[in-house]
Amino acid sequence: PIKDKKNYYYGFHESWNICSLLPLAKSFPNSKFFVVLRDPRSVYASLSKNAKKRKELKVQLLSFIRHFRKYVILANYYLGLPIFKDRLMLIRYEELVTNPQSYFRKICKFLKIKYHKDMTDPNKHYDFVTKKTWIPFSSFNTKFSKLNSKPIHKWKKFLLNQEVKCIEFLCNHEMRALGYKFRYDTNKISFKSVMNFIKKDYNVKANWRTDLQNFKEDENIEFIRYKILKKDILANEKVLKKCFLLKNYNLKNLNSIY
């Protein structure tokens, strides 16, 4: 909680709440929301690193890719709703850790609270779980005395080239909207090569998977989505929602920011 004279401001962080922001906004009219977006290559590298020690954390690649895409399209959708005007702020993780002082000032302005230098000093942060001072850390066994940008580059050495290609190819639309740079020219990557790799990962035991558990059906969805984005085919509303969650998939609200 943040204490400001007579008022307390309570907040919580939960990765899956992206699906619940609209009912939360309606239920709590004075609430404000943050959506933190991070390079999907970094996130997948972090999850994969954790899974090396704890097998139950293994995530299926295709399910992760779809989760990231869902996050992005919902963030774009919410930005266009009147109920979220002046109540929703998008944070790109890389910008936050690269220049925390500047970004925290923006956050404070959004929340209409006073900025204090202690906000970017981990030694002044309390972890309510451990009941000790909070220590910034990375999945790569790295601890930091201050917020910094070192973790954002770990994926470059950790991920397989084919994993990077799959993420960049299948998240191309979303990553471009967020302004991320690509390692590979996705125009030179074939759909077939991507899905061949996805197929190898498809049946590996993973506790986190939200696929159809039918590779041919999942592959067909990805192929139709790919063709729609290339403007090779037109699709009706039902197909668009199956491929993109929403019929409007242009991400124009994000494009105006990044």
CSV table of N, CA and C in Angstrom, one decimal, residues 57-150:
chain,number,residue,atom,x,y,z
A,57,LEU,N,7.0,-26.0,-13.8
A,57,LEU,CA,6.9,-24.7,-14.3
A,57,LEU,C,7.0,-24.7,-15.8
A,58,LYS,N,7.3,-25.9,-16.4
A,58,LYS,CA,7.4,-26.0,-17.9
A,58,LYS,C,6.2,-25.4,-18.6
A,59,VAL,N,6.4,-24.6,-19.6
A,59,VAL,CA,5.3,-24.0,-20.3
A,59,VAL,C,5.5,-24.4,-21.8
A,60,GLN,N,4.3,-24.7,-22.4
A,60,GLN,CA,4.3,-25.1,-23.8
A,60,GLN,C,4.5,-23.8,-24.6
A,61,LEU,N,5.4,-23.9,-25.6
A,61,LEU,CA,5.7,-22.7,-26.4
A,61,LEU,C,4.5,-22.1,-27.1
A,62,LEU,N,3.7,-22.9,-27.8
A,62,LEU,CA,2.6,-22.3,-28.5
A,62,LEU,C,1.6,-21.7,-27.5
A,63,SER,N,1.4,-22.3,-26.3
A,63,SER,CA,0.5,-21.7,-25.3
A,63,SER,C,1.0,-20.4,-24.8
A,64,PHE,N,2.3,-20.3,-24.6
A,64,PHE,CA,2.9,-19.0,-24.2
A,64,PHE,C,2.7,-18.0,-25.2
A,65,ILE,N,3.0,-18.3,-26.5
A,65,ILE,CA,2.9,-17.3,-27.6
A,65,ILE,C,1.4,-16.7,-27.6
A,66,ARG,N,0.5,-17.6,-27.5
A,66,ARG,CA,-0.9,-17.2,-27.5
A,66,ARG,C,-1.3,-16.3,-26.3
A,67,HIS,N,-0.7,-16.7,-25.2
A,67,HIS,CA,-0.9,-15.9,-24.0
A,67,HIS,C,-0.4,-14.4,-24.2
A,68,PHE,N,0.8,-14.3,-24.7
A,68,PHE,CA,1.4,-13.0,-25.0
A,68,PHE,C,0.5,-12.2,-25.9
A,69,ARG,N,0.1,-12.9,-27.0
A,69,ARG,CA,-0.8,-12.2,-28.0
A,69,ARG,C,-2.1,-11.7,-27.4
A,70,LYS,N,-2.7,-12.6,-26.5
A,70,LYS,CA,-3.9,-12.2,-25.8
A,70,LYS,C,-3.7,-10.9,-25.0
A,71,TYR,N,-2.6,-10.9,-24.3
A,71,TYR,CA,-2.2,-9.7,-23.4
A,71,TYR,C,-2.2,-8.4,-24.3
A,72,VAL,N,-1.6,-8.5,-25.4
A,72,VAL,CA,-1.4,-7.4,-26.3
A,72,VAL,C,-2.7,-6.9,-26.9
A,73,ILE,N,-3.5,-7.8,-27.4
A,73,ILE,CA,-4.7,-7.4,-28.0
A,73,ILE,C,-5.7,-6.9,-27.0
A,74,LEU,N,-5.7,-7.4,-25.8
A,74,LEU,CA,-6.6,-6.9,-24.8
A,74,LEU,C,-6.2,-5.6,-24.3
A,75,ALA,N,-4.9,-5.4,-24.2
A,75,ALA,CA,-4.4,-4.0,-23.8
A,75,ALA,C,-4.8,-3.0,-24.8
A,76,ASN,N,-4.7,-3.3,-26.1
A,76,ASN,CA,-5.1,-2.4,-27.1
A,76,ASN,C,-6.6,-2.1,-27.1
A,77,TYR,N,-7.3,-3.2,-26.8
A,77,TYR,CA,-8.8,-3.0,-26.7
A,77,TYR,C,-9.2,-2.1,-25.6
A,78,TYR,N,-8.6,-2.4,-24.4
A,78,TYR,CA,-9.0,-1.5,-23.3
A,78,TYR,C,-8.6,-0.1,-23.5
A,79,LEU,N,-7.5,0.2,-24.1
A,79,LEU,CA,-7.1,1.6,-24.4
A,79,LEU,C,-8.2,2.3,-25.2
A,80,GLY,N,-9.0,1.6,-25.9
A,80,GLY,CA,-10.0,2.3,-26.8
A,80,GLY,C,-11.3,2.4,-26.1
A,81,LEU,N,-11.5,1.9,-24.9
A,81,LEU,CA,-12.8,2.0,-24.2
A,81,LEU,C,-12.9,3.3,-23.3
A,82,PRO,N,-14.0,4.0,-23.4
A,82,PRO,CA,-14.1,5.2,-22.6
A,82,PRO,C,-14.0,5.0,-21.1
A,83,ILE,N,-14.4,3.8,-20.6
A,83,ILE,CA,-14.3,3.6,-19.2
A,83,ILE,C,-12.9,3.6,-18.6
A,84,PHE,N,-11.9,3.4,-19.5
A,84,PHE,CA,-10.5,3.4,-19.1
A,84,PHE,C,-9.8,4.7,-19.4
A,85,LYS,N,-10.5,5.7,-19.8
A,85,LYS,CA,-9.8,7.0,-20.1
A,85,LYS,C,-9.2,7.5,-18.8
A,86,ASP,N,-7.9,7.8,-18.8
A,86,ASP,CA,-7.2,8.3,-17.7
A,86,ASP,C,-7.1,7.3,-16.5
A,87,ARG,N,-7.4,6.0,-16.8
A,87,ARG,CA,-7.4,5.0,-15.7
A,87,ARG,C,-6.5,3.8,-16.1
A,88,LEU,N,-6.0,3.8,-17.3
A,88,LEU,CA,-5.2,2.7,-17.7
A,88,LEU,C,-3.8,3.2,-18.2
A,89,MET,N,-2.7,2.6,-17.7
A,89,MET,CA,-1.4,3.0,-18.2
A,89,MET,C,-0.7,1.7,-18.6
A,90,LEU,N,-0.1,1.8,-19.8
A,90,LEU,CA,0.7,0.7,-20.3
A,90,LEU,C,2.2,0.9,-19.9
A,91,ILE,N,2.8,-0.1,-19.4
A,91,ILE,CA,4.2,0.0,-19.1
A,91,ILE,C,5.0,-1.0,-19.8
A,92,ARG,N,6.0,-0.6,-20.6
A,92,ARG,CA,6.9,-1.6,-21.2
A,92,ARG,C,8.0,-1.8,-20.3
A,93,TYR,N,8.2,-3.0,-19.8
A,93,TYR,CA,9.1,-3.4,-18.8
A,93,TYR,C,10.5,-2.9,-19.1
A,94,GLU,N,11.0,-3.0,-20.3
A,94,GLU,CA,12.3,-2.6,-20.7
A,94,GLU,C,12.6,-1.1,-20.5
A,95,GLU,N,11.5,-0.3,-20.7
A,95,GLU,CA,11.7,1.2,-20.5
A,95,GLU,C,11.7,1.5,-19.0
A,96,LEU,N,10.9,0.7,-18.2
A,96,LEU,CA,10.9,1.0,-16.8
A,96,LEU,C,12.3,0.7,-16.1
A,97,VAL,N,12.9,-0.4,-16.5
A,97,VAL,CA,14.1,-0.8,-15.8
A,97,VAL,C,15.3,-0.1,-16.4
A,98,THR,N,15.2,0.5,-17.6
A,98,THR,CA,16.3,1.2,-18.2
A,98,THR,C,16.4,2.6,-17.6
A,99,ASN,N,15.2,3.2,-17.4
A,99,ASN,CA,15.2,4.6,-16.8
A,99,ASN,C,14.2,4.7,-15.7
A,100,PRO,N,14.4,4.0,-14.6
A,100,PRO,CA,13.3,3.9,-13.5
A,100,PRO,C,12.9,5.3,-13.0
A,101,GLN,N,13.8,6.2,-12.7
A,101,GLN,CA,13.5,7.5,-12.1
A,101,GLN,C,12.5,8.2,-13.0
A,102,SER,N,12.8,8.3,-14.3
A,102,SER,CA,11.9,9.0,-15.2
A,102,SER,C,10.5,8.3,-15.3
A,103,TYR,N,10.5,7.0,-15.3
A,103,TYR,CA,9.3,6.2,-15.5
A,103,TYR,C,8.4,6.3,-14.2
A,104,PHE,N,9.1,6.3,-13.1
A,104,PHE,CA,8.3,6.4,-11.8
A,104,PHE,C,7.6,7.7,-11.7
A,105,ARG,N,8.3,8.7,-12.2
A,105,ARG,CA,7.6,10.1,-12.2
A,105,ARG,C,6.4,10.0,-13.1
A,106,LYS,N,6.4,9.3,-14.2
A,106,LYS,CA,5.2,9.2,-15.0
A,106,LYS,C,4.1,8.4,-14.3
A,107,ILE,N,4.5,7.4,-13.6
A,107,ILE,CA,3.6,6.6,-12.9
A,107,ILE,C,2.9,7.4,-11.8
A,108,CYS,N,3.7,8.2,-11.1
A,108,CYS,CA,3.2,9.1,-10.0
A,108,CYS,C,2.2,10.1,-10.5
A,109,LYS,N,2.5,10.6,-11.7
A,109,LYS,CA,1.7,11.6,-12.3
A,109,LYS,C,0.3,11.0,-12.7
A,110,PHE,N,0.4,9.8,-13.2
A,110,PHE,CA,-0.8,9.0,-13.5
A,110,PHE,C,-1.7,8.8,-12.3
A,111,LEU,N,-1.0,8.4,-11.2
A,111,LEU,CA,-1.7,8.1,-9.9
A,111,LEU,C,-2.1,9.4,-9.1
A,112,LYS,N,-1.5,10.5,-9.6
A,112,LYS,CA,-1.7,11.8,-8.9
A,112,LYS,C,-1.2,11.7,-7.4
A,113,ILE,N,0.0,11.2,-7.3
A,113,ILE,CA,0.7,11.1,-6.0
A,113,ILE,C,2.1,11.7,-6.2
A,114,LYS,N,2.7,12.0,-5.1
A,114,LYS,CA,4.0,12.6,-5.1
A,114,LYS,C,5.1,11.6,-5.3
A,115,TYR,N,6.0,12.0,-6.2
A,115,TYR,CA,7.2,11.1,-6.4
A,115,TYR,C,8.2,11.3,-5.3
A,116,HIS,N,8.8,10.1,-4.9
A,116,HIS,CA,9.9,10.2,-3.9
A,116,HIS,C,11.0,9.3,-4.4
A,117,LYS,N,12.2,9.7,-4.2
A,117,LYS,CA,13.4,9.0,-4.7
A,117,LYS,C,13.5,7.5,-4.1
A,118,ASP,N,12.9,7.3,-3.0
A,118,ASP,CA,12.9,6.0,-2.4
A,118,ASP,C,12.1,4.9,-3.2
A,119,MET,N,11.3,5.4,-4.1
A,119,MET,CA,10.5,4.5,-4.9
A,119,MET,C,11.4,3.6,-5.8
A,120,THR,N,12.5,4.1,-6.2
A,120,THR,CA,13.4,3.4,-7.1
A,120,THR,C,14.6,2.8,-6.3
A,121,ASP,N,14.5,2.8,-5.0
A,121,ASP,CA,15.6,2.2,-4.2
A,121,ASP,C,15.1,0.9,-3.5
A,122,PRO,N,15.5,-0.2,-4.0
A,122,PRO,CA,15.0,-1.5,-3.5
A,122,PRO,C,15.2,-1.7,-2.0
A,123,ASN,N,16.2,-1.0,-1.5
A,123,ASN,CA,16.5,-1.1,0.0
A,123,ASN,C,15.4,-0.5,0.8
A,124,LYS,N,14.5,0.3,0.2
A,124,LYS,CA,13.4,0.9,0.9
A,124,LYS,C,12.1,0.1,0.6
A,125,HIS,N,12.2,-1.0,-0.1
A,125,HIS,CA,11.0,-1.8,-0.5
A,125,HIS,C,10.8,-2.9,0.5
A,126,TYR,N,9.6,-3.2,1.0
A,126,TYR,CA,9.4,-4.2,1.9
A,126,TYR,C,8.6,-5.4,1.2
A,127,ASP,N,9.1,-6.6,1.4
A,127,ASP,CA,8.5,-7.8,0.9
A,127,ASP,C,7.5,-8.4,1.9
A,128,PHE,N,6.2,-8.3,1.6
A,128,PHE,CA,5.3,-8.7,2.6
A,128,PHE,C,5.2,-10.3,2.7
A,129,VAL,N,5.8,-11.0,1.8
A,129,VAL,CA,5.8,-12.4,1.8
A,129,VAL,C,7.0,-12.9,2.7
A,130,THR,N,8.2,-12.4,2.5
A,130,THR,CA,9.3,-12.8,3.3
A,130,THR,C,9.5,-12.0,4.5
A,131,LYS,N,8.8,-10.8,4.6
A,131,LYS,CA,8.8,-9.9,5.7
A,131,LYS,C,10.3,-9.4,5.9
A,132,LYS,N,10.9,-9.2,4.7
A,132,LYS,CA,12.3,-8.6,4.7
A,132,LYS,C,12.3,-7.6,3.6
A,133,THR,N,13.5,-6.9,3.5
A,133,THR,CA,13.7,-6.0,2.4
A,133,THR,C,13.6,-6.7,1.1
A,134,TRP,N,12.9,-6.1,0.1
A,134,TRP,CA,12.7,-6.8,-1.2
A,134,TRP,C,14.1,-6.7,-1.9
A,135,ILE,N,14.4,-7.8,-2.6
A,135,ILE,CA,15.7,-7.8,-3.4
A,135,ILE,C,15.3,-8.1,-4.8
A,136,PRO,N,15.7,-7.2,-5.8
A,136,PRO,CA,15.4,-7.5,-7.2
A,136,PRO,C,16.2,-8.7,-7.6
A,137,PHE,N,15.6,-9.6,-8.4
A,137,PHE,CA,16.4,-10.7,-8.8
A,137,PHE,C,15.9,-11.2,-10.2
A,138,SER,N,16.7,-12.0,-10.8
A,138,SER,CA,16.4,-12.6,-12.1
A,138,SER,C,16.3,-14.1,-12.0
A,139,SER,N,15.6,-14.7,-13.0
A,139,SER,CA,15.5,-16.2,-13.0
A,139,SER,C,16.9,-16.8,-13.3
A,140,PHE,N,17.8,-15.9,-13.8
A,140,PHE,CA,19.2,-16.4,-14.1
A,140,PHE,C,20.1,-16.3,-12.9
A,141,ASN,N,19.5,-16.5,-11.7
A,141,ASN,CA,20.3,-16.5,-10.5
A,141,ASN,C,21.1,-15.2,-10.3
A,142,THR,N,20.5,-14.1,-10.6
A,142,THR,CA,21.2,-12.8,-10.5
A,142,THR,C,20.4,-11.9,-9.5
A,143,LYS,N,21.1,-11.4,-8.6
A,143,LYS,CA,20.5,-10.4,-7.7
A,143,LYS,C,21.1,-9.0,-7.9
A,144,PHE,N,20.3,-8.0,-7.7
A,144,PHE,CA,20.8,-6.7,-8.0
A,144,PHE,C,20.5,-5.8,-6.7
A,145,SER,N,21.5,-4.9,-6.6
A,145,SER,CA,21.3,-3.9,-5.5
A,145,SER,C,20.4,-2.7,-5.9
A,146,LYS,N,20.1,-2.6,-7.2
A,146,LYS,CA,19.3,-1.6,-7.7
A,146,LYS,C,18.6,-2.1,-8.9
A,147,LEU,N,17.5,-1.4,-9.3
A,147,LEU,CA,16.8,-1.7,-10.5
A,147,LEU,C,17.8,-1.5,-11.7
A,148,ASN,N,17.9,-2.4,-12.6
A,148,ASN,CA,18.7,-2.2,-13.8
A,148,ASN,C,18.2,-3.1,-15.0
A,149,SER,N,18.8,-2.9,-16.1
A,149,SER,CA,18.3,-3.5,-17.3
A,149,SER,C,19.1,-4.8,-17.7
A,150,LYS,N,19.9,-5.3,-16.9
A,150,LYS,CA,20.7,-6.5,-17.3
A,150,LYS,C,19.8,-7.7,-17.7
